[in-house]
Amino acid sequence: MNTTDIINHDKQDYFPVFARYDIVLDHGDGAYLYDTDGKAYLDYLAGIAVNVVGHNYQPLVDAIAKQAAKMIHCSNLYYTEVQAEAAAKLKALSGMDKVFFANSGAEANEGALKLARKYATAKNPEKVQIITALHSFHGRTLATLTATGQEKYHQGSGPLPGGCDYVPFSDIEAIKAKINDKTCAVMLEAIQGEGGVHVPEPNYLKEVKALCEKHDALLIIDEIQAGMGGTGKFFGYEHFGIQPDIVTLAKGLAGGVPIGAFLSTAKLADTFHAGDHGSTFGGNPLACADANAVLTAITTEHLMDNAAAVGNYLLDQLKTLQQKYPTLITDVRGKGLMVGMELTKPGRDIVNDCLTKGLIINCTAGNVLRFVPPLIITNKDVDTLITILNEVLPSYAA
Ligand SMILES: *Cc1c(COP(=O)(O)O)cnc(C)c1O
């Protein structure tokens, strides 16, 4: 199939749920992707914070090949060395006590919510309320869709599971007004991703944690986007000095191979028993071997330090752009290599113009350009981004 055939086939055959851009990607290398015509694109999206070690990172490619040749899958009815190793690695990085592997972010959150409900309802059958934030994103399954505080995603999917209440993000008074002794859990992203890259007030998560303790509610932090080192620390919540009860991961965990995970502190260790939760694929040998390669890379290649350093440079450079185009750019915010740039107008055309110039960026929440590149990028890759933005933005700033 040539490029046009591929696009036409997809348009005919695939559910049109993605507002796709008109390029066909073929392969990648480091921080670059290449389309079927061989055109190069500097990748500031990384498959939405997934390709944390970049494209075709050799140790990950080797781990995939080695494990595929050995054993792709068995069943969670048996032990495997790679799963034991992945769980131990995650525990060491997180200070959490128990680990479960799923296949995606939504599934990780779904499991986390089940764990929280089981823990809370054992104390009081009415302790079911889940509080989440407006503009959050937690996934597309019915329960995680419900947890997602964005009405547009709910439409047509009802009836949704009950028990969920929403509050504005980074507004402690709003949580105070909703939380009570029937609250099972508060579930938040440490830094909101899909909702527009929102960093909470410095004390917000600490105050939420204290409120949770007061009402014996659990704090679930969804680290599916902010986790895996992109913010300069392994988890986004580490910037705010808290310890959640449950943490979820997915996206970057196996560098592009599907995987998800939820982790809990020791206090929930005895909540799930044999049969209470499960997954056919979750944490299978292939996915765990790949997660091990990624987790090793993050520590041995100092990717968190790189994300922090290059992230600071990126933030500075984007703030300079903001000064240059004040009528177009209203805010630049983020931590490390998880950065958003808010515009006074929709960003999709800008994304398209960047694509033409060999740069992949993303627009979320309509008018926020989101930069979540691989953690291996360098200051030179920031300079390339800024050069292209300087070519594209003037026609929008007029
Ligand atoms: C992407 C994302 C999810 C959903 O992950 P999927 O793998 O698409 O199910 C959940 N929470 C956050 C914060 C995310 O960014």
CSV table of C-alpha atoms and ligand atoms in Angstrom, one decimal:
chain,number,residue,atom,x,y,z
A,1,MET,CA,0.0,0.0,0.0
A,2,ASN,CA,1.3,3.5,-0.8
A,3,THR,CA,0.8,6.4,1.6
A,4,THR,CA,-2.6,7.4,0.0
A,5,ASP,CA,-3.9,3.8,0.0
A,6,ILE,CA,-3.0,3.5,3.7
A,7,ILE,CA,-4.9,6.6,4.6
A,8,ASN,CA,-7.9,5.8,2.5
A,9,HIS,CA,-8.1,2.2,3.9
A,10,ASP,CA,-7.9,3.5,7.4
A,11,LYS,CA,-10.7,6.0,6.7
A,12,GLN,CA,-12.9,3.3,5.4
A,13,ASP,CA,-12.1,0.5,7.8
A,14,TYR,CA,-11.3,2.1,11.2
A,15,PHE,CA,-13.7,3.7,13.6
A,16,PRO,CA,-13.1,7.4,13.2
A,17,VAL,CA,-12.5,8.1,16.8
A,18,PHE,CA,-9.1,9.7,16.3
A,19,ALA,CA,-8.7,13.1,14.7
A,20,ARG,CA,-5.6,11.8,12.8
A,21,TYR,CA,-3.0,14.0,11.1
A,22,ASP,CA,-2.3,13.1,7.5
A,23,ILE,CA,1.0,11.4,7.8
A,24,VAL,CA,1.9,7.7,7.9
A,25,LEU,CA,4.7,7.0,10.3
A,26,ASP,CA,7.0,4.2,9.5
A,27,HIS,CA,10.0,4.0,11.9
A,28,GLY,CA,11.8,5.9,14.6
A,29,ASP,CA,15.3,6.5,15.9
A,30,GLY,CA,16.1,8.3,19.2
A,31,ALA,CA,14.0,11.5,19.4
A,32,TYR,CA,13.0,11.3,15.7
A,33,LEU,CA,10.2,9.6,13.8
A,34,TYR,CA,10.2,9.0,10.0
A,35,ASP,CA,7.2,8.8,7.7
A,36,THR,CA,6.7,6.5,4.7
A,37,ASP,CA,8.4,9.1,2.5
A,38,GLY,CA,11.5,9.1,4.7
A,39,LYS,CA,10.7,12.6,6.1
A,40,ALA,CA,12.1,13.1,9.6
A,41,TYR,CA,10.1,14.6,12.5
A,42,LEU,CA,11.5,15.6,15.9
A,43,ASP,CA,9.2,13.9,18.3
A,44,TYR,CA,7.9,16.2,21.1
A,45,LEU,CA,4.9,13.9,21.8
A,46,ALA,CA,6.6,10.5,22.3
A,47,GLY,CA,3.4,8.6,21.6
A,48,ILE,CA,1.8,10.8,24.4
A,49,ALA,CA,4.5,10.4,27.1
A,50,VAL,CA,5.1,6.7,26.2
A,51,ASN,CA,8.5,6.5,24.3
A,52,VAL,CA,10.4,7.7,27.4
A,53,VAL,CA,13.7,6.1,26.2
A,54,GLY,CA,13.1,7.3,22.7
A,55,HIS,CA,12.6,5.2,19.6
A,56,ASN,CA,14.5,2.0,18.9
A,57,TYR,CA,16.5,2.3,22.1
A,58,GLN,CA,18.8,-0.7,21.7
A,59,PRO,CA,18.6,-2.2,25.2
A,60,LEU,CA,14.8,-2.2,24.9
A,61,VAL,CA,14.9,-3.7,21.4
A,62,ASP,CA,17.2,-6.3,22.7
A,63,ALA,CA,15.1,-7.1,25.8
A,64,ILE,CA,12.0,-7.5,23.5
A,65,ALA,CA,13.8,-9.8,21.1
A,66,LYS,CA,15.4,-11.8,23.8
A,67,GLN,CA,12.1,-12.3,25.8
A,68,ALA,CA,10.1,-13.0,22.6
A,69,ALA,CA,12.5,-15.8,21.7
A,70,LYS,CA,12.3,-17.2,25.2
A,71,MET,CA,8.7,-16.9,26.2
A,72,ILE,CA,6.2,-14.2,25.2
A,73,HIS,CA,3.4,-15.3,27.5
A,74,CYS,CA,2.5,-17.9,30.0
A,75,SER,CA,-0.2,-17.1,32.6
A,76,ASN,CA,-0.4,-15.4,35.9
A,77,LEU,CA,-1.1,-18.8,37.3
A,78,TYR,CA,2.7,-19.3,37.3
A,79,TYR,CA,5.7,-17.3,38.6
A,80,THR,CA,8.1,-15.7,36.2
A,81,GLU,CA,11.5,-14.2,37.0
A,82,VAL,CA,10.9,-11.1,34.8
A,83,GLN,CA,7.6,-10.2,36.6
A,84,ALA,CA,9.2,-10.7,40.1
A,85,GLU,CA,12.1,-8.4,38.9
A,86,ALA,CA,9.7,-5.7,37.5
A,87,ALA,CA,7.7,-5.6,40.7
A,88,ALA,CA,10.8,-5.4,42.9
A,89,LYS,CA,12.2,-2.6,40.7
A,90,LEU,CA,9.0,-0.6,41.0
A,91,LYS,CA,8.9,-1.1,44.7
A,92,ALA,CA,12.4,0.1,45.0
A,93,LEU,CA,11.7,3.2,43.0
A,94,SER,CA,8.4,4.1,44.7
A,95,GLY,CA,8.7,3.0,48.3
A,96,MET,CA,5.3,1.3,47.8
A,97,ASP,CA,4.6,-2.2,49.1
A,98,LYS,CA,2.5,-4.1,46.6
A,99,VAL,CA,2.3,-4.2,42.8
A,100,PHE,CA,-0.2,-5.4,40.3
A,101,PHE,CA,0.4,-5.3,36.5
A,102,ALA,CA,-2.3,-4.5,34.0
A,103,ASN,CA,-2.2,-3.7,30.3
A,104,SER,CA,-3.1,0.0,30.1
A,105,GLY,CA,-3.7,3.1,32.1
A,106,ALA,CA,-7.4,2.7,32.3
A,107,GLU,CA,-7.1,-0.8,33.5
A,108,ALA,CA,-4.5,0.3,36.2
A,109,ASN,CA,-7.0,2.9,37.4
A,110,GLU,CA,-9.9,0.5,37.2
A,111,GLY,CA,-8.0,-1.9,39.5
A,112,ALA,CA,-7.0,1.0,41.8
A,113,LEU,CA,-10.6,2.0,42.2
A,114,LYS,CA,-11.6,-1.6,42.9
A,115,LEU,CA,-8.9,-1.9,45.5
A,116,ALA,CA,-10.0,1.3,47.2
A,117,ARG,CA,-13.7,0.3,47.2
A,118,LYS,CA,-12.9,-3.1,48.7
A,119,TYR,CA,-10.7,-1.6,51.4
A,120,ALA,CA,-13.2,1.1,52.3
A,121,THR,CA,-16.4,-0.9,52.1
A,122,ALA,CA,-15.0,-3.5,54.5
A,123,LYS,CA,-15.0,-0.8,57.1
A,124,ASN,CA,-18.4,0.7,56.1
A,125,PRO,CA,-20.5,-0.5,53.2
A,126,GLU,CA,-21.5,3.1,52.6
A,127,LYS,CA,-18.0,4.3,52.3
A,128,VAL,CA,-18.0,4.4,48.4
A,129,GLN,CA,-17.7,8.1,47.4
A,130,ILE,CA,-14.8,8.8,45.0
A,131,ILE,CA,-13.8,12.4,44.5
A,132,THR,CA,-11.9,13.4,41.4
A,133,ALA,CA,-11.0,16.6,39.7
A,134,LEU,CA,-12.5,18.6,36.9
A,135,HIS,CA,-10.4,18.5,33.7
A,136,SER,CA,-8.9,15.2,34.9
A,137,PHE,CA,-8.3,12.3,32.7
A,138,HIS,CA,-8.3,8.7,34.0
A,139,GLY,CA,-9.2,6.5,31.1
A,140,ARG,CA,-12.0,5.2,28.8
A,141,THR,CA,-13.5,2.2,30.6
A,142,LEU,CA,-16.8,2.9,32.2
A,143,ALA,CA,-15.5,3.5,35.7
A,144,THR,CA,-12.4,5.5,34.7
A,145,LEU,CA,-14.5,7.5,32.3
A,146,THR,CA,-16.8,8.3,35.2
A,147,ALA,CA,-13.7,9.3,37.2
A,148,THR,CA,-12.6,11.5,34.4
A,149,GLY,CA,-14.0,15.0,35.2
A,150,GLN,CA,-14.8,16.0,31.7
A,151,GLU,CA,-18.5,15.9,30.7
A,152,LYS,CA,-17.7,15.7,27.0
A,153,TYR,CA,-16.3,12.2,27.4
A,154,HIS,CA,-19.3,10.9,29.3
A,155,GLN,CA,-21.9,11.7,26.6
A,156,GLY,CA,-23.8,8.7,25.3
A,157,SER,CA,-22.1,6.2,27.6
A,158,GLY,CA,-24.5,6.2,30.5
A,159,PRO,CA,-25.6,4.9,32.8
A,160,LEU,CA,-22.2,5.4,34.4
A,161,PRO,CA,-21.2,3.7,37.7
A,162,GLY,CA,-22.3,5.8,40.7
A,163,GLY,CA,-20.5,7.4,43.6
A,164,CYS,CA,-18.3,9.9,41.8
A,165,ASP,CA,-18.1,13.6,42.7
A,166,TYR,CA,-16.0,16.3,41.0
A,167,VAL,CA,-14.1,19.3,42.4
A,168,PRO,CA,-12.0,22.0,40.7
A,169,PHE,CA,-8.3,21.0,40.7
A,170,SER,CA,-5.9,22.7,43.1
A,171,ASP,CA,-8.8,24.1,45.2
A,172,ILE,CA,-8.6,22.8,48.7
A,173,GLU,CA,-11.8,24.5,49.8
A,174,ALA,CA,-13.7,22.6,47.1
A,175,ILE,CA,-12.5,19.2,48.4
A,176,LYS,CA,-13.2,20.3,52.0
A,177,ALA,CA,-16.8,20.9,51.0
A,178,LYS,CA,-17.2,17.4,49.4
A,179,ILE,CA,-15.1,15.1,51.5
A,180,ASN,CA,-16.8,13.3,54.4
A,181,ASP,CA,-16.6,10.0,56.3
A,182,LYS,CA,-18.3,8.2,53.5
A,183,THR,CA,-15.5,9.2,51.1
A,184,CYS,CA,-13.7,6.1,49.9
A,185,ALA,CA,-10.9,7.8,47.9
A,186,VAL,CA,-9.7,11.0,46.4
A,187,MET,CA,-8.2,10.3,43.0
A,188,LEU,CA,-6.0,13.0,41.3
A,189,GLU,CA,-3.2,13.4,38.8
A,190,ALA,CA,-0.2,15.0,40.5
A,191,ILE,CA,0.0,17.2,37.4
A,192,GLN,CA,-2.9,17.1,35.1
A,193,GLY,CA,-1.9,16.1,31.6
A,194,GLU,CA,-4.7,15.7,29.1
A,195,GLY,CA,-6.7,18.5,30.8
A,196,GLY,CA,-4.1,21.0,29.8
A,197,VAL,CA,-0.9,20.4,31.9
A,198,HIS,CA,-2.0,21.9,35.2
A,199,VAL,CA,0.5,22.0,38.1
A,200,PRO,CA,-1.3,22.3,41.4
A,201,GLU,CA,-0.5,24.9,44.1
A,202,PRO,CA,2.6,23.8,46.1
A,203,ASN,CA,0.7,22.8,49.2
A,204,TYR,CA,-2.4,21.4,47.6
A,205,LEU,CA,-1.6,17.7,47.5
A,206,LYS,CA,-0.3,17.9,51.1
A,207,GLU,CA,-3.5,19.4,52.2
A,208,VAL,CA,-5.5,16.9,50.3
A,209,LYS,CA,-3.6,14.1,52.0
A,210,ALA,CA,-4.3,15.6,55.4
A,211,LEU,CA,-8.0,15.8,54.6
A,212,CYS,CA,-8.0,12.2,53.4
A,213,GLU,CA,-6.4,11.1,56.7
A,214,LYS,CA,-8.9,13.1,58.7
A,215,HIS,CA,-11.8,11.2,56.9
A,216,ASP,CA,-10.0,7.9,56.6
A,217,ALA,CA,-10.2,8.2,52.8
A,218,LEU,CA,-7.5,6.9,50.5
A,219,LEU,CA,-5.4,9.1,48.2
A,220,ILE,CA,-5.0,7.6,44.8
A,221,ILE,CA,-2.5,9.4,42.6
A,222,ASP,CA,-2.7,8.7,38.8
A,223,GLU,CA,0.9,8.9,37.6
A,224,ILE,CA,0.1,7.4,34.2
A,225,GLN,CA,1.3,10.6,32.5
A,226,ALA,CA,3.4,12.4,35.1
A,227,GLY,CA,5.2,9.3,36.3
A,228,MET,CA,8.2,7.5,34.8
A,229,GLY,CA,10.7,10.3,35.4
A,230,GLY,CA,9.4,12.8,32.9
A,231,THR,CA,9.0,15.6,35.4
A,232,GLY,CA,12.5,15.1,36.7
A,233,LYS,CA,11.4,12.9,39.6
A,234,PHE,CA,10.2,9.3,39.2
A,235,PHE,CA,6.6,10.3,40.2
A,236,GLY,CA,5.0,13.7,39.8
A,237,TYR,CA,3.8,13.6,43.4
A,238,GLU,CA,7.4,13.6,44.7
A,239,HIS,CA,7.5,17.3,43.9
A,240,PHE,CA,4.9,17.9,46.5
A,241,GLY,CA,6.2,15.9,49.5
A,242,ILE,CA,3.4,13.4,49.8
A,243,GLN,CA,3.0,9.6,50.0
A,244,PRO,CA,-0.2,8.4,48.3
A,245,ASP,CA,-1.9,5.2,49.4
A,246,ILE,CA,-2.3,4.0,45.8
A,247,VAL,CA,-0.4,5.0,42.7
A,248,THR,CA,-1.1,4.0,39.1
A,249,LEU,CA,1.4,3.9,36.1
A,250,ALA,CA,1.2,2.9,32.5
A,251,LYS,CA,2.2,5.0,29.4
A,252,GLY,CA,6.0,5.0,29.6
A,253,LEU,CA,6.5,2.0,31.9
A,254,ALA,CA,7.6,-0.4,29.1
A,255,GLY,CA,8.7,2.2,26.6
A,256,GLY,CA,5.8,1.6,24.2
A,257,VAL,CA,4.9,-2.0,24.9
A,258,PRO,CA,1.4,-2.1,26.5
A,259,ILE,CA,1.5,-2.3,30.3
A,260,GLY,CA,-0.1,-0.7,33.3
A,261,ALA,CA,0.4,-1.0,37.1
A,262,PHE,CA,-1.1,-0.1,40.4
A,263,LEU,CA,0.9,0.0,43.5
A,264,SER,CA,-0.2,0.4,47.1
A,265,THR,CA,1.3,1.0,50.5
A,266,ALA,CA,1.4,-1.8,53.1
A,267,LYS,CA,-1.9,-0.7,54.6
A,268,LEU,CA,-3.8,-2.1,51.7
A,269,ALA,CA,-1.6,-5.2,51.3
A,270,ASP,CA,-4.3,-7.5,52.7
A,271,THR,CA,-7.2,-6.1,50.8
A,272,PHE,CA,-7.1,-8.3,47.7
A,273,HIS,CA,-7.1,-12.1,48.0
A,274,ALA,CA,-6.8,-14.8,45.4
A,275,GLY,CA,-9.6,-14.3,42.8
A,276,ASP,CA,-10.4,-10.7,43.7
A,277,HIS,CA,-8.6,-9.2,40.7
A,278,GLY,CA,-6.8,-10.5,37.7
A,279,SER,CA,-5.7,-10.2,34.1
A,280,THR,CA,-4.8,-12.6,31.3
A,281,PHE,CA,-2.1,-10.5,29.8
A,282,GLY,CA,-1.3,-8.1,32.6
A,283,GLY,CA,2.4,-8.3,33.6
A,284,ASN,CA,3.2,-11.0,31.1
A,285,PRO,CA,6.8,-11.9,30.5
A,286,LEU,CA,7.2,-9.8,27.3
A,287,ALA,CA,5.8,-6.7,28.9
A,288,CYS,CA,7.8,-7.1,32.2
A,289,ALA,CA,11.1,-7.8,30.5
A,290,ASP,CA,10.5,-4.5,28.6
A,291,ALA,CA,9.6,-2.6,31.7
A,292,ASN,CA,12.8,-3.9,33.3
A,293,ALA,CA,14.8,-2.5,30.4
A,294,VAL,CA,13.1,0.9,30.7
A,295,LEU,CA,13.4,1.0,34.5
A,296,THR,CA,17.1,0.1,34.2
A,297,ALA,CA,17.6,2.8,31.6
A,298,ILE,CA,15.9,5.5,33.7
A,299,THR,CA,18.4,4.9,36.5
A,300,THR,CA,21.6,3.9,34.7
A,301,GLU,CA,21.3,6.6,32.1
A,302,HIS,CA,20.2,9.3,34.6
A,303,LEU,CA,17.1,10.1,32.5
A,304,MET,CA,15.4,11.9,35.4
A,305,ASP,CA,18.4,14.3,35.8
A,306,ASN,CA,18.3,14.9,32.0
A,307,ALA,CA,14.5,15.5,32.1
A,308,ALA,CA,15.0,18.1,34.9
A,309,ALA,CA,17.9,19.9,33.2
A,310,VAL,CA,16.6,19.9,29.6
A,311,GLY,CA,13.1,20.6,31.0
A,312,ASN,CA,14.4,23.8,32.7
A,313,TYR,CA,16.0,24.9,29.5
A,314,LEU,CA,12.7,24.1,27.6
A,315,LEU,CA,10.6,26.1,30.1
A,316,ASP,CA,13.0,29.1,29.9
A,317,GLN,CA,13.0,29.1,26.1
A,318,LEU,CA,9.2,28.8,25.9
A,319,LYS,CA,8.9,31.7,28.4
A,320,THR,CA,11.1,33.7,26.1
A,321,LEU,CA,8.6,32.9,23.3
A,322,GLN,CA,5.8,34.0,25.5
A,323,GLN,CA,7.4,37.4,25.9
A,324,LYS,CA,7.8,37.6,22.2
A,325,TYR,CA,4.2,36.6,21.4
A,326,PRO,CA,2.2,37.9,24.3
A,327,THR,CA,-1.1,38.2,22.4
A,328,LEU,CA,-0.9,34.5,21.5
A,329,ILE,CA,0.8,32.8,24.5
A,330,THR,CA,-0.9,33.4,27.8
A,331,ASP,CA,1.0,30.8,30.0
A,332,VAL,CA,3.9,28.4,30.0
A,333,ARG,CA,3.9,25.8,32.8
A,334,GLY,CA,5.1,22.4,33.8
A,335,LYS,CA,7.8,20.4,35.5
A,336,GLY,CA,10.8,18.8,33.7
A,337,LEU,CA,9.8,17.5,30.3
A,338,MET,CA,6.0,17.7,31.0
A,339,VAL,CA,5.2,21.2,29.7
A,340,GLY,CA,2.2,23.1,28.5
A,341,MET,CA,1.9,26.4,26.6
A,342,GLU,CA,-1.5,27.9,26.7
A,343,LEU,CA,-2.7,29.9,23.7
A,344,THR,CA,-5.4,32.5,23.1
A,345,LYS,CA,-6.7,30.4,20.2
A,346,PRO,CA,-7.1,26.7,19.2
A,347,GLY,CA,-3.8,25.0,18.6
A,348,ARG,CA,-4.6,22.4,15.9
A,349,ASP,CA,-3.5,24.5,12.9
A,350,ILE,CA,-0.2,25.3,14.7
A,351,VAL,CA,0.3,21.6,15.2
A,352,ASN,CA,-0.3,21.0,11.5
A,353,ASP,CA,2.2,23.7,10.5
A,354,CYS,CA,4.8,22.2,12.8
A,355,LEU,CA,4.2,18.8,11.2
A,356,THR,CA,4.9,20.3,7.8
A,357,LYS,CA,8.2,21.6,9.2
A,358,GLY,CA,9.2,18.2,10.7
A,359,LEU,CA,8.1,18.7,14.2
A,360,ILE,CA,5.6,16.6,16.1
A,361,ILE,CA,3.9,18.5,19.0
A,362,ASN,CA,0.4,18.0,20.4
A,363,CYS,CA,-2.5,20.2,21.4
A,364,THR,CA,-4.7,19.2,24.3
A,365,ALA,CA,-7.7,20.8,25.9
A,366,GLY,CA,-8.2,22.7,22.6
A,367,ASN,CA,-5.6,25.5,23.2
A,368,VAL,CA,-2.7,24.1,25.2
A,369,LEU,CA,0.3,22.9,23.2
A,370,ARG,CA,1.7,20.0,25.2
A,371,PHE,CA,5.4,19.0,25.1
A,372,VAL,CA,6.1,15.5,26.5
A,373,PRO,CA,9.2,14.4,24.6
A,374,PRO,CA,11.4,11.3,25.2
A,375,LEU,CA,13.5,11.8,28.3
A,376,ILE,CA,16.7,11.5,26.1
A,377,ILE,CA,16.3,14.8,24.3
A,378,THR,CA,19.0,17.4,24.5
A,379,ASN,CA,19.2,21.2,24.6
A,380,LYS,CA,19.9,21.0,20.9
A,381,ASP,CA,16.5,19.4,20.4
A,382,VAL,CA,15.0,22.3,22.4
A,383,ASP,CA,16.7,24.8,20.1
A,384,THR,CA,15.3,22.9,17.0
A,385,LEU,CA,11.8,23.1,18.6
A,386,ILE,CA,12.1,26.9,19.3
A,387,THR,CA,13.5,27.6,15.8
A,388,ILE,CA,10.4,25.9,14.2
A,389,LEU,CA,8.0,27.6,16.6
A,390,ASN,CA,9.6,30.9,15.8
A,391,GLU,CA,8.8,30.2,12.1
A,392,VAL,CA,5.2,29.0,12.7
A,393,LEU,CA,3.9,31.3,15.5
A,394,PRO,CA,4.2,34.8,13.9
A,395,SER,CA,1.2,34.2,11.5
A,396,TYR,CA,-0.9,33.3,14.5
A,397,ALA,CA,0.3,36.1,16.8
A,398,ALA,CA,-0.9,38.8,14.4
B,1,LIG,C1,-3.4,8.3,29.3
B,1,LIG,C2,-3.9,8.4,30.6
B,1,LIG,C3,-4.8,7.5,31.2
B,1,LIG,C4,-5.3,6.3,30.3
B,1,LIG,O1,-4.4,5.4,29.9
B,1,LIG,P1,-4.7,4.4,28.7
B,1,LIG,O2,-3.5,3.5,28.6
B,1,LIG,O3,-5.0,5.2,27.5
B,1,LIG,O4,-5.9,3.6,29.2
B,1,LIG,C5,-5.2,7.6,32.5
B,1,LIG,N1,-4.7,8.6,33.3
B,1,LIG,C6,-3.9,9.5,32.8
B,1,LIG,C7,-3.4,10.6,33.7
B,1,LIG,C8,-3.4,9.5,31.5
B,1,LIG,O5,-2.6,10.4,31.0
